[in-house]
Each structure stands twice: as C-alpha cells, then as structure tokens.
Amino acid sequence: MTRNHFLALLLGVSLSVISILIIFFIVCFIFYRRKQSSTNSDQYGVESPNHNKQGFSPETEELVTFHGGEDLTICDILDAPGEVIGKSSYGTLYKASLQRSGKIRVLRFLRPVCTVRSDSKEFNGVIETIGFVRHENLVPLLGFYAGNRGEKLMVHPFFGSGNLSDFIRSGDDESIKWINILTIAIGISKALDYLHTGMQKPIVHGNLKSKNVLLNSTFEPRVSDFGMHLLLNTTAGQEILDVSAVEGYKAPELIKMKEVSKESDVYSLGVIMLEVVSGKKPINPSGDDEFYLPDVVRNAVLDQKLSDLYRPEILGSNGNLSEECVLKYIQLAMSCCSPSPSLRPNMKQVLKKLEEIRKC
Ligand SMILES: *[C@@H]1O[C@H](CO)[C@@H](O)[C@H](O)[C@H]1NC(C)=O
Ligand SMILES: *[C@@H]1O[C@H](CO)[C@@H](O)[C@H](O)[C@H]1NC(C)=O
Ligand SMILES: *[C@@H]1O[C@H](CO)[C@@H](O)[C@H](O)[C@H]1NC(C)=O
Ligand SMILES: *[C@@H]1O[C@H](CO)[C@@H](O)[C@H](O)[C@H]1NC(C)=O
C-alpha cells in the first residue's frame, strides 16, 4: 500500500519534472529558430518585413486578431519571408507566406512616422472598427500588430486575380462586356454602401481608385485600403490626397476642405464608373488620349455628346444592349461626379439606379 503510494508519487514527480524540461527545451528551440530565421531571411533573396524590427522586446508588442485571423501569431508575421508587391508614401505591401500554416497573406507595413500614435484609445477604436468589417466586396483585416518602436503591420488575405486598373486596360474581351461592367460597378457600390451605412459607426473609404479594387475570376470586385486615412497623421493623409488628385479621383471640394467624406467617396466611384466604361485613365499629365474628368464631363454635357464617354465596342459585343442603357449608366456616373457634394446621390440611391440599369 505505502510502497504503491510512494511509487505513484515518484512517478508523478518525475513526470512533472520531465514535462517542465520538455517545455523548457521547446521554448529555447523556438527562440533559437526565431533568431536564426530572422538573420537568415536575406539568403533567400526576398525582402523580409522584419528588417525594420530588430531589437524588439516581446512583452510590449501586441497582436490583435479578427475573424479569420485567429490562428496568427507574432512569430508567423515577423518571420514570414515576403516579396514586395506595392509601395506608397506611408508604407509597403508584402506578399508573405506564413511558414507554420503555409498560408499566403498580404502584410501592410506602415511607416512609424506616418501613423498616429497607436497607444491612444482612439487608434484602438479605429482598428477595432476596421477589423470588424466583413463584406464579400471588401478586403478584410485579419490581424493588426503594433511593435514597440511604432511600427505597425496589417494582415490581409491575398487575392491573386489582379486589380481593376490593369483589367480595364488589359485589352481582354471580358473588359468590354456589359455584364462585367455592371458587376464591377454594383459590387463597388455595395462595398461603399456597407461602409457608409452598414456599420454602427460609418467608415469613409477616403482613397477609392481602380488600383484599390481587386477582381476575382468572375469579376466580382473587392475593395481594399478603406479607412487608412484614420490611421495616418495629417501630413501623410494629405500626401494620399495629393496622389489621388494627380490620378484624378479627388473630389473638387477637397481643395478647400481637407476632410474626406461619404460624398467624396461617391465622387471617386463616379470616376471609376467612367473609367471602366471609357477604358481611359481619369487623368494623364502627358495629355495623350486620356481624359481629365471635369473637362470631359463639361464638354460632353455642352456638346450633348455623352456617347463620347464610352467605348463603342461595348454595344457591339453585348447582343441587344441598347445605347439608352449605357447612357443611363453614364448619367448616373456623372451625377456622382457633380462638383457640388450635396447634389451627388448617396450610395443607396446609386445602387438602386444600377439595379434598374441591370434590368434595362
Ligand atoms: C507625419 O508623417 C510624415 C510623413 O508623411 C512625417 O514626415 C512627419 O514627420 C509626420 N508628422 C508628425 C507631426 O508626426
Ligand atoms: C467571386 O466573388 C463572389 C462574391 O464574393 C463569390 O460569390 C464568387 O464565388 C467568387 N468567384 C470565384 C470563382 O471565386
Ligand atoms: C495590378 O495588378 C498587376 C497584376 O497583378 C500588378 O502587376 C500591378 O502592379 C498591380 N497594380 C497596382 C497599382 O497594384
Ligand atoms: C434581341 O432581341 C430580340 C427581340 O427583343 C430577340 O428576338 C433576339 O433573340 C435578341 N437577340 C439577342 C442576341 O439577344
């Protein structure tokens, strides 16, 4: 009896000691691997986002995950070898493959100087709001990481089928099909309507352009980059608006008022709708055959020649499509681009009109 008790006790104690030792070795091994992979990542010829993160102390770092990103870990994100797929004034986009799960993710690294302070209540509120957004026409945020030196990383799914900007100018027959044009316009409108009215607190996109719209293989759009202006400081926010102006998506009232609004989102949507149907870039500094939107719209209205605003092939390749339907679409796009914000329709009205045009 006592002998058995003693044996059981001995067994118990040794098992605990062994488990503690095993855990200790696992922890050491993980730390060793992390150190190694962060020093080795350059050997693979890919740029790794952890270049900028030497000297972190894990206790002060934070990873917040959202629906679909529950399995992310800090190690996953910092150790993933990544390839640069985009750069902007305020940050860099990486396509990264997470080593543990093998999943491909997009990491958006925000330059510390460009962002507002991440320890504020307001900032955390914004991240929560953006992280909560789930809509089939929006690119979700899966996780957010803030390092102790002000560096910030956003984690998104990777959608590989390309962006609207390229699609419009690809020469692909699909890009002049009326059904695809409407699918794209309706999808972007649903995304904006959701941001503007579907959430407890509305989100203004603030940087809508065809490069920020991804398409899947059936040409359903997914809008990315929404609400970024909420995370950036005033200077960095202004830089985004300057780029948006050069590219032709910036609403005219933003010259005086610096605050983007639901109405300025509607303006950008109108520009995209015209871009899709005309096949032209909204603006081109070299002035070739591209168009500067305000001029083109003004001239088309003056000359009563809205038909200048769309590619004639669209009629030819779409069976019985009447010009009337295309002109209704163009009129809707132009009302979105009205110089006066108060004259622009809201997203519910745009959607309703587009659904009518689809039945046309
Ligand atoms: C805001 O961001 C810009 C970079 O866009 C940076 O140069 C500037 O120092 C930042 N300003 C403040 C007040 O943090
Ligand atoms: C494209 O996206 C739509 C909407 O999100 C979805 O219903 C459809 O299944 C997707 N198509 C493919 C081929 O993934
Ligand atoms: C759009 O997609 C193409 C192909 O995926 C890519 O080469 C290009 O850089 C993208 N453009 C932008 C502005 O992201
Ligand atoms: C065009 O419309 C007519 C009548 O409205 C119909 O008979 C014909 O099949 C249609 N053609 C195509 C290609 O849809």
Coordinates of C-alpha atoms and ligand atoms in Angstrom, one line a residue:
M1 CA 0.0 0.0 0.0
T2 CA 2.6 2.6 1.2
R3 CA 5.0 1.2 -1.4
N4 CA 2.4 1.8 -4.1
H5 CA 1.7 5.3 -2.9
F6 CA 5.4 6.0 -2.9
L7 CA 5.8 4.7 -6.5
A8 CA 2.8 6.8 -7.6
L9 CA 4.3 9.8 -6.0
L10 CA 7.7 9.2 -7.5
L11 CA 6.1 8.7 -11.0
G12 CA 4.1 11.9 -10.6
V13 CA 7.1 13.9 -9.6
S14 CA 9.3 12.6 -12.4
L15 CA 6.6 13.1 -15.0
S16 CA 6.2 16.8 -13.9
V17 CA 9.9 17.3 -14.0
I18 CA 10.2 15.8 -17.4
S19 CA 7.3 17.9 -18.8
I20 CA 8.8 21.0 -17.4
L21 CA 12.1 20.1 -19.0
I22 CA 10.4 19.4 -22.4
I23 CA 8.6 22.7 -22.3
F24 CA 11.8 24.5 -21.4
F25 CA 13.6 22.9 -24.4
I26 CA 10.7 23.7 -26.8
V27 CA 10.8 27.4 -25.7
C28 CA 14.6 27.5 -26.2
F29 CA 14.2 25.9 -29.6
I30 CA 11.6 28.4 -30.7
F31 CA 13.7 31.3 -29.6
Y32 CA 16.7 29.8 -31.4
R33 CA 14.7 29.3 -34.6
R34 CA 13.4 32.8 -34.5
K35 CA 16.8 34.3 -34.1
Q36 CA 18.1 32.1 -36.9
S37 CA 15.4 32.7 -39.3
S38 CA 15.5 36.5 -38.8
T39 CA 19.2 36.5 -39.5
N40 CA 18.9 34.1 -42.4
S41 CA 16.0 35.6 -44.3
D42 CA 18.2 37.6 -46.6
Q43 CA 19.8 34.5 -48.0
Y44 CA 16.6 33.6 -49.9
G45 CA 16.8 36.8 -52.0
V46 CA 13.5 38.0 -50.7
E47 CA 12.9 41.1 -48.6
S48 CA 11.5 40.3 -45.2
P49 CA 9.3 42.7 -43.3
N50 CA 11.4 42.0 -40.2
H51 CA 14.2 44.2 -41.5
N52 CA 12.7 47.0 -39.6
K53 CA 12.1 45.2 -36.4
Q54 CA 15.4 44.4 -34.8
G55 CA 15.6 44.9 -31.0
F56 CA 12.0 44.3 -30.1
S57 CA 11.0 43.1 -26.7
P58 CA 8.1 40.8 -27.0
E59 CA 6.4 41.9 -23.8
T60 CA 5.5 45.4 -25.2
E61 CA 4.3 44.1 -28.6
E62 CA 0.8 43.4 -29.4
L63 CA -1.1 41.4 -31.9
V64 CA -4.8 41.8 -32.3
T65 CA -6.6 39.3 -34.4
F66 CA -10.0 39.4 -36.0
H67 CA -12.4 36.8 -37.6
G68 CA -10.4 34.5 -39.9
G69 CA -7.1 35.6 -38.3
E70 CA -7.4 33.7 -35.0
D71 CA -4.5 31.4 -35.9
L72 CA -2.0 34.2 -36.5
T73 CA 1.0 34.6 -34.1
I74 CA 3.6 37.3 -33.8
C75 CA 6.3 34.8 -34.9
D76 CA 4.2 33.9 -38.0
I77 CA 4.1 37.5 -39.1
L78 CA 7.6 38.6 -38.3
D79 CA 9.3 35.5 -39.7
A80 CA 7.4 35.2 -42.9
P81 CA 9.6 35.7 -46.0
G82 CA 7.9 38.3 -48.1
E83 CA 8.1 39.8 -51.5
V84 CA 7.3 43.5 -52.0
I85 CA 4.2 43.9 -54.1
G86 CA 3.4 47.6 -53.6
K87 CA 4.9 50.8 -52.1
S88 CA 3.3 54.0 -51.1
S89 CA 4.4 57.1 -49.3
Y90 CA 3.2 55.7 -46.0
G91 CA 4.2 52.1 -46.2
T92 CA 5.0 48.9 -48.1
L93 CA 2.8 45.9 -49.1
Y94 CA 4.4 42.4 -48.9
K95 CA 3.1 39.1 -50.2
A96 CA 4.2 36.7 -47.5
S97 CA 3.9 33.0 -46.9
L98 CA 3.4 32.1 -43.3
Q99 CA 5.7 29.2 -42.5
R100 CA 3.7 27.4 -39.9
S101 CA 0.4 27.3 -41.8
G102 CA 1.7 27.7 -45.3
K103 CA -1.0 30.4 -45.9
I104 CA -0.3 33.3 -48.3
R105 CA -1.1 36.7 -46.7
V106 CA -0.7 40.3 -47.5
L107 CA 1.3 42.3 -44.9
R108 CA 0.9 46.0 -45.0
F109 CA 3.8 47.7 -43.1
L110 CA 3.0 51.2 -42.1
R111 CA 6.0 53.6 -41.6
P112 CA 6.1 54.7 -38.0
V113 CA 6.5 58.4 -38.7
C114 CA 3.4 58.4 -40.9
T115 CA 0.9 56.9 -38.4
V116 CA -0.9 58.4 -35.5
R117 CA 0.1 57.1 -32.0
S118 CA -1.1 53.6 -31.5
D119 CA -1.4 53.7 -27.8
S120 CA -4.3 56.1 -27.9
K121 CA -7.9 54.9 -27.2
E122 CA -8.9 56.5 -30.5
F123 CA -6.4 54.5 -32.5
N124 CA -7.5 51.2 -31.0
G125 CA -11.1 52.1 -31.7
V126 CA -10.3 52.6 -35.3
I127 CA -8.5 49.3 -35.6
E128 CA -11.5 47.5 -33.9
T129 CA -13.9 49.2 -36.4
I130 CA -11.8 48.3 -39.4
G131 CA -11.2 44.8 -38.1
F132 CA -14.9 44.2 -37.7
V133 CA -15.7 44.9 -41.3
R134 CA -16.8 41.8 -43.2
H135 CA -18.4 42.1 -46.6
E136 CA -18.0 40.0 -49.7
N137 CA -16.9 43.1 -51.7
L138 CA -14.3 44.3 -49.2
V139 CA -10.8 43.1 -48.3
P140 CA -10.9 42.1 -44.6
L141 CA -8.4 42.9 -41.9
L142 CA -7.3 39.6 -40.3
G143 CA -4.8 41.0 -37.8
F144 CA -3.0 44.0 -36.6
Y145 CA 0.4 44.2 -35.0
A146 CA 2.0 47.2 -33.2
G147 CA 5.6 46.9 -32.3
N148 CA 7.3 48.9 -29.5
R149 CA 9.1 51.2 -31.9
G150 CA 5.9 52.5 -33.5
E151 CA 6.0 50.0 -36.4
K152 CA 2.6 48.7 -37.4
L153 CA 1.5 45.8 -39.6
M154 CA -1.9 45.0 -41.0
V155 CA -2.6 41.4 -42.2
H156 CA -5.0 40.8 -45.1
P157 CA -5.8 37.7 -47.2
F158 CA -4.1 37.6 -50.6
F159 CA -6.3 37.8 -53.6
G160 CA -4.3 36.9 -56.7
S161 CA -6.5 37.7 -59.6
G162 CA -5.4 41.2 -60.3
N163 CA -6.7 44.8 -59.9
L164 CA -9.3 46.7 -61.8
S165 CA -6.9 49.3 -63.1
D166 CA -5.0 46.6 -65.1
F167 CA -8.2 44.8 -66.1
I168 CA -9.6 48.0 -67.7
R169 CA -6.6 48.4 -69.9
S170 CA -5.8 44.7 -70.5
G171 CA -7.4 44.5 -73.9
D172 CA -9.2 41.5 -72.6
D173 CA -12.6 40.9 -74.3
E174 CA -14.2 40.5 -70.9
S175 CA -13.4 44.1 -70.0
I176 CA -15.9 45.4 -72.6
K177 CA -18.8 43.0 -71.6
W178 CA -21.7 45.0 -70.2
I179 CA -22.5 42.3 -67.6
N180 CA -18.9 42.6 -66.2
I181 CA -19.0 46.4 -66.2
L182 CA -22.3 46.3 -64.1
T183 CA -21.0 43.5 -61.8
I184 CA -18.0 45.7 -61.0
A185 CA -20.0 48.9 -60.5
I186 CA -22.6 47.2 -58.4
G187 CA -20.0 45.3 -56.3
I188 CA -18.0 48.5 -55.5
S189 CA -21.3 50.3 -54.7
K190 CA -22.3 47.6 -52.3
A191 CA -19.0 47.8 -50.6
L192 CA -19.3 51.6 -50.2
D193 CA -22.9 51.4 -49.1
Y194 CA -21.8 48.9 -46.4
L195 CA -19.0 51.2 -45.2
H196 CA -21.3 54.2 -45.2
T197 CA -24.4 52.7 -43.7
G198 CA -24.0 49.1 -42.6
M199 CA -21.8 49.7 -39.6
Q200 CA -22.6 51.2 -36.2
K201 CA -20.0 53.9 -37.0
P202 CA -19.8 54.8 -40.7
I203 CA -16.4 54.4 -42.4
V204 CA -15.3 56.8 -45.1
H205 CA -13.1 55.0 -47.6
G206 CA -11.0 58.0 -48.4
N207 CA -8.8 56.6 -51.1
L208 CA -11.0 54.9 -53.7
K209 CA -9.4 54.2 -57.1
S210 CA -9.2 51.4 -59.6
K211 CA -5.9 50.3 -58.2
N212 CA -7.5 49.6 -54.9
V213 CA -10.2 47.3 -56.4
L214 CA -9.3 43.7 -56.8
L215 CA -11.3 41.3 -59.0
N216 CA -11.9 37.6 -58.7
S217 CA -12.2 35.2 -61.6
T218 CA -15.9 36.1 -62.1
F219 CA -15.1 39.8 -62.0
E220 CA -16.6 40.4 -58.6
P221 CA -14.8 43.3 -57.0
R222 CA -13.2 43.5 -53.6
V223 CA -12.3 47.0 -52.4
S224 CA -9.2 47.4 -50.3
D225 CA -7.5 50.3 -48.4
F226 CA -10.7 51.6 -46.7
G227 CA -10.3 53.9 -43.7
M228 CA -6.5 54.2 -44.0
H229 CA -6.8 57.9 -43.5
L230 CA -7.9 57.3 -40.0
L231 CA -4.6 55.7 -39.1
L232 CA -2.3 58.3 -40.7
N233 CA -1.1 61.7 -39.4
T234 CA -2.2 64.8 -41.1
T235 CA 0.8 65.1 -43.4
A236 CA 0.6 61.5 -44.6
G237 CA -3.1 61.9 -45.1
Q238 CA -2.6 65.0 -47.2
E239 CA 0.0 63.1 -49.3
I240 CA -2.6 60.4 -50.1
L241 CA -5.0 63.2 -51.2
D242 CA -2.3 64.7 -53.4
V243 CA -1.7 61.4 -55.2
S244 CA -5.4 61.0 -55.5
A245 CA -5.6 64.4 -57.1
V246 CA -2.9 63.6 -59.6
E247 CA -4.6 60.4 -60.5
G248 CA -8.0 62.1 -61.0
Y249 CA -10.1 60.6 -58.2
K250 CA -10.1 63.5 -55.7
A251 CA -13.3 65.4 -55.3
P252 CA -13.1 69.1 -56.1
E253 CA -14.3 70.3 -52.7
L254 CA -11.3 68.6 -51.0
I255 CA -9.1 71.5 -52.3
K256 CA -10.6 73.7 -49.6
M257 CA -11.8 71.2 -47.0
K258 CA -9.3 68.6 -46.2
E259 CA -11.7 66.1 -44.7
V260 CA -12.7 63.2 -46.9
S261 CA -16.4 62.4 -46.7
K262 CA -19.1 60.0 -47.9
E263 CA -19.7 62.5 -50.7
S264 CA -16.1 62.5 -51.8
D265 CA -16.2 58.7 -51.9
V266 CA -19.2 58.9 -54.2
Y267 CA -17.2 61.3 -56.5
S268 CA -14.4 58.7 -56.7
L269 CA -16.9 56.0 -57.5
G270 CA -18.3 58.1 -60.4
V271 CA -14.7 58.5 -61.8
I272 CA -14.2 54.7 -61.6
M273 CA -17.5 54.1 -63.4
L274 CA -16.5 56.4 -66.2
E275 CA -13.0 54.8 -66.3
V276 CA -14.5 51.3 -66.7
V277 CA -16.9 52.3 -69.5
S278 CA -14.4 54.6 -71.3
G279 CA -11.3 52.4 -70.9
K280 CA -9.3 55.6 -70.2
K281 CA -7.4 56.8 -67.3
P282 CA -9.1 59.7 -65.5
I283 CA -6.1 61.9 -65.9
N284 CA -2.8 61.8 -67.6
P285 CA -0.2 64.5 -67.1
S286 CA 1.2 63.9 -70.6
G287 CA -2.2 64.7 -72.0
D288 CA -2.3 61.9 -74.7
D289 CA -5.7 60.3 -75.3
E290 CA -6.6 60.1 -71.7
F291 CA -9.1 62.4 -70.2
Y292 CA -9.2 65.0 -67.5
L293 CA -12.6 64.3 -66.0
P294 CA -14.1 67.7 -65.2
D295 CA -13.3 68.9 -68.8
V296 CA -14.6 65.8 -70.4
V297 CA -17.8 65.8 -68.5
R298 CA -18.4 69.5 -69.1
N299 CA -17.7 69.2 -72.8
A300 CA -19.9 66.1 -73.1
V301 CA -22.8 67.9 -71.5
L302 CA -22.2 71.1 -73.5
D303 CA -22.0 69.2 -76.8
Q304 CA -24.8 66.8 -75.8
K305 CA -22.5 64.0 -76.8
L306 CA -22.4 61.6 -73.9
S307 CA -21.6 58.9 -76.4
D308 CA -18.0 60.2 -76.4
L309 CA -17.7 58.8 -72.9
Y310 CA -17.9 55.1 -73.7
R311 CA -16.1 52.6 -75.9
P312 CA -18.3 51.8 -78.9
E313 CA -17.2 48.2 -78.8
I314 CA -19.3 47.8 -75.7
L315 CA -22.5 48.0 -77.7
G316 CA -21.2 45.6 -80.4
S317 CA -20.1 42.8 -78.1
N318 CA -23.2 42.7 -75.9
G319 CA -26.1 41.3 -78.0
N320 CA -29.1 43.5 -77.8
L321 CA -27.7 46.2 -75.4
S322 CA -29.3 49.5 -76.3
E323 CA -27.3 52.7 -76.2
E324 CA -30.0 54.0 -73.9
C325 CA -28.8 51.7 -71.1
V326 CA -25.2 52.8 -71.4
L327 CA -26.3 56.4 -71.4
K328 CA -28.3 55.9 -68.2
Y329 CA -25.2 54.5 -66.6
I330 CA -23.1 57.4 -67.8
Q331 CA -25.6 59.9 -66.5
L332 CA -25.5 58.2 -63.1
A333 CA -21.7 58.3 -63.1
M334 CA -21.8 62.0 -63.9
S335 CA -24.3 62.8 -61.1
C336 CA -21.8 61.1 -58.8
C337 CA -19.1 63.4 -60.1
S338 CA -21.2 66.6 -59.6
P339 CA -19.0 69.5 -58.5
S340 CA -21.4 70.1 -55.6
P341 CA -21.2 67.4 -52.9
S342 CA -24.9 68.0 -52.0
L343 CA -26.1 67.2 -55.5
R344 CA -24.4 63.7 -55.6
P345 CA -26.6 60.7 -54.9
N346 CA -25.9 58.6 -51.8
M347 CA -24.9 55.0 -52.1
K348 CA -28.3 53.6 -51.6
Q349 CA -29.6 55.7 -54.5
V350 CA -26.7 54.7 -56.7
L351 CA -27.3 51.0 -56.0
K352 CA -31.0 51.3 -56.8
K353 CA -30.2 53.0 -60.1
L354 CA -27.6 50.4 -61.0
E355 CA -30.1 47.6 -60.3
E356 CA -32.6 49.3 -62.6
I357 CA -29.9 49.7 -65.3
R358 CA -29.0 46.0 -65.0
K359 CA -32.6 45.1 -65.9
C360 CA -32.6 47.5 -68.8
Ligands
LIG1 C1 3.7 62.7 -40.4 O1 4.1 61.9 -41.5 C2 5.1 62.5 -42.3 C3 5.3 61.5 -43.4 O2 4.3 61.5 -44.3 C4 6.4 62.7 -41.5 O3 7.4 63.3 -42.3 C5 6.0 63.7 -40.4 O4 7.1 63.8 -39.5 C6 4.8 63.2 -39.5 N1 4.4 64.4 -38.8 C7 4.1 64.3 -37.5 C8 3.6 65.5 -36.8 O5 4.2 63.2 -36.9
LIG2 C1 -16.2 35.8 -56.7 O1 -16.7 36.6 -55.6 C2 -18.1 36.4 -55.4 C3 -18.5 37.4 -54.4 O2 -17.7 37.4 -53.3 C4 -18.4 35.0 -55.0 O3 -19.7 34.7 -54.8 C5 -17.8 34.0 -56.1 O4 -18.0 32.7 -55.7 C6 -16.4 34.3 -56.4 N1 -16.0 33.5 -57.5 C7 -14.9 32.8 -57.5 C8 -14.7 32.0 -58.7 O5 -14.2 32.7 -56.5
LIG3 C1 -2.2 45.4 -60.5 O1 -2.1 44.0 -60.8 C2 -1.0 43.7 -61.6 C3 -1.0 42.2 -61.8 O2 -1.4 41.5 -60.7 C4 0.3 44.2 -61.0 O3 1.4 43.8 -61.9 C5 0.2 45.6 -60.8 O4 1.4 46.1 -60.1 C6 -1.0 46.0 -60.0 N1 -1.0 47.4 -59.9 C7 -1.2 48.1 -58.8 C8 -1.2 49.5 -58.9 O5 -1.3 47.5 -57.7
LIG4 C1 -32.6 40.6 -79.4 O1 -34.0 41.0 -79.1 C2 -34.9 40.3 -79.9 C3 -36.3 40.8 -79.5 O2 -36.3 41.7 -78.4 C4 -34.8 38.8 -79.7 O3 -35.7 38.1 -80.5 C5 -33.4 38.3 -80.0 O4 -33.2 37.0 -79.7 C6 -32.4 39.2 -79.2 N1 -31.0 38.8 -79.7 C7 -30.0 38.5 -78.8 C8 -28.7 38.3 -79.4 O5 -30.2 38.5 -77.6

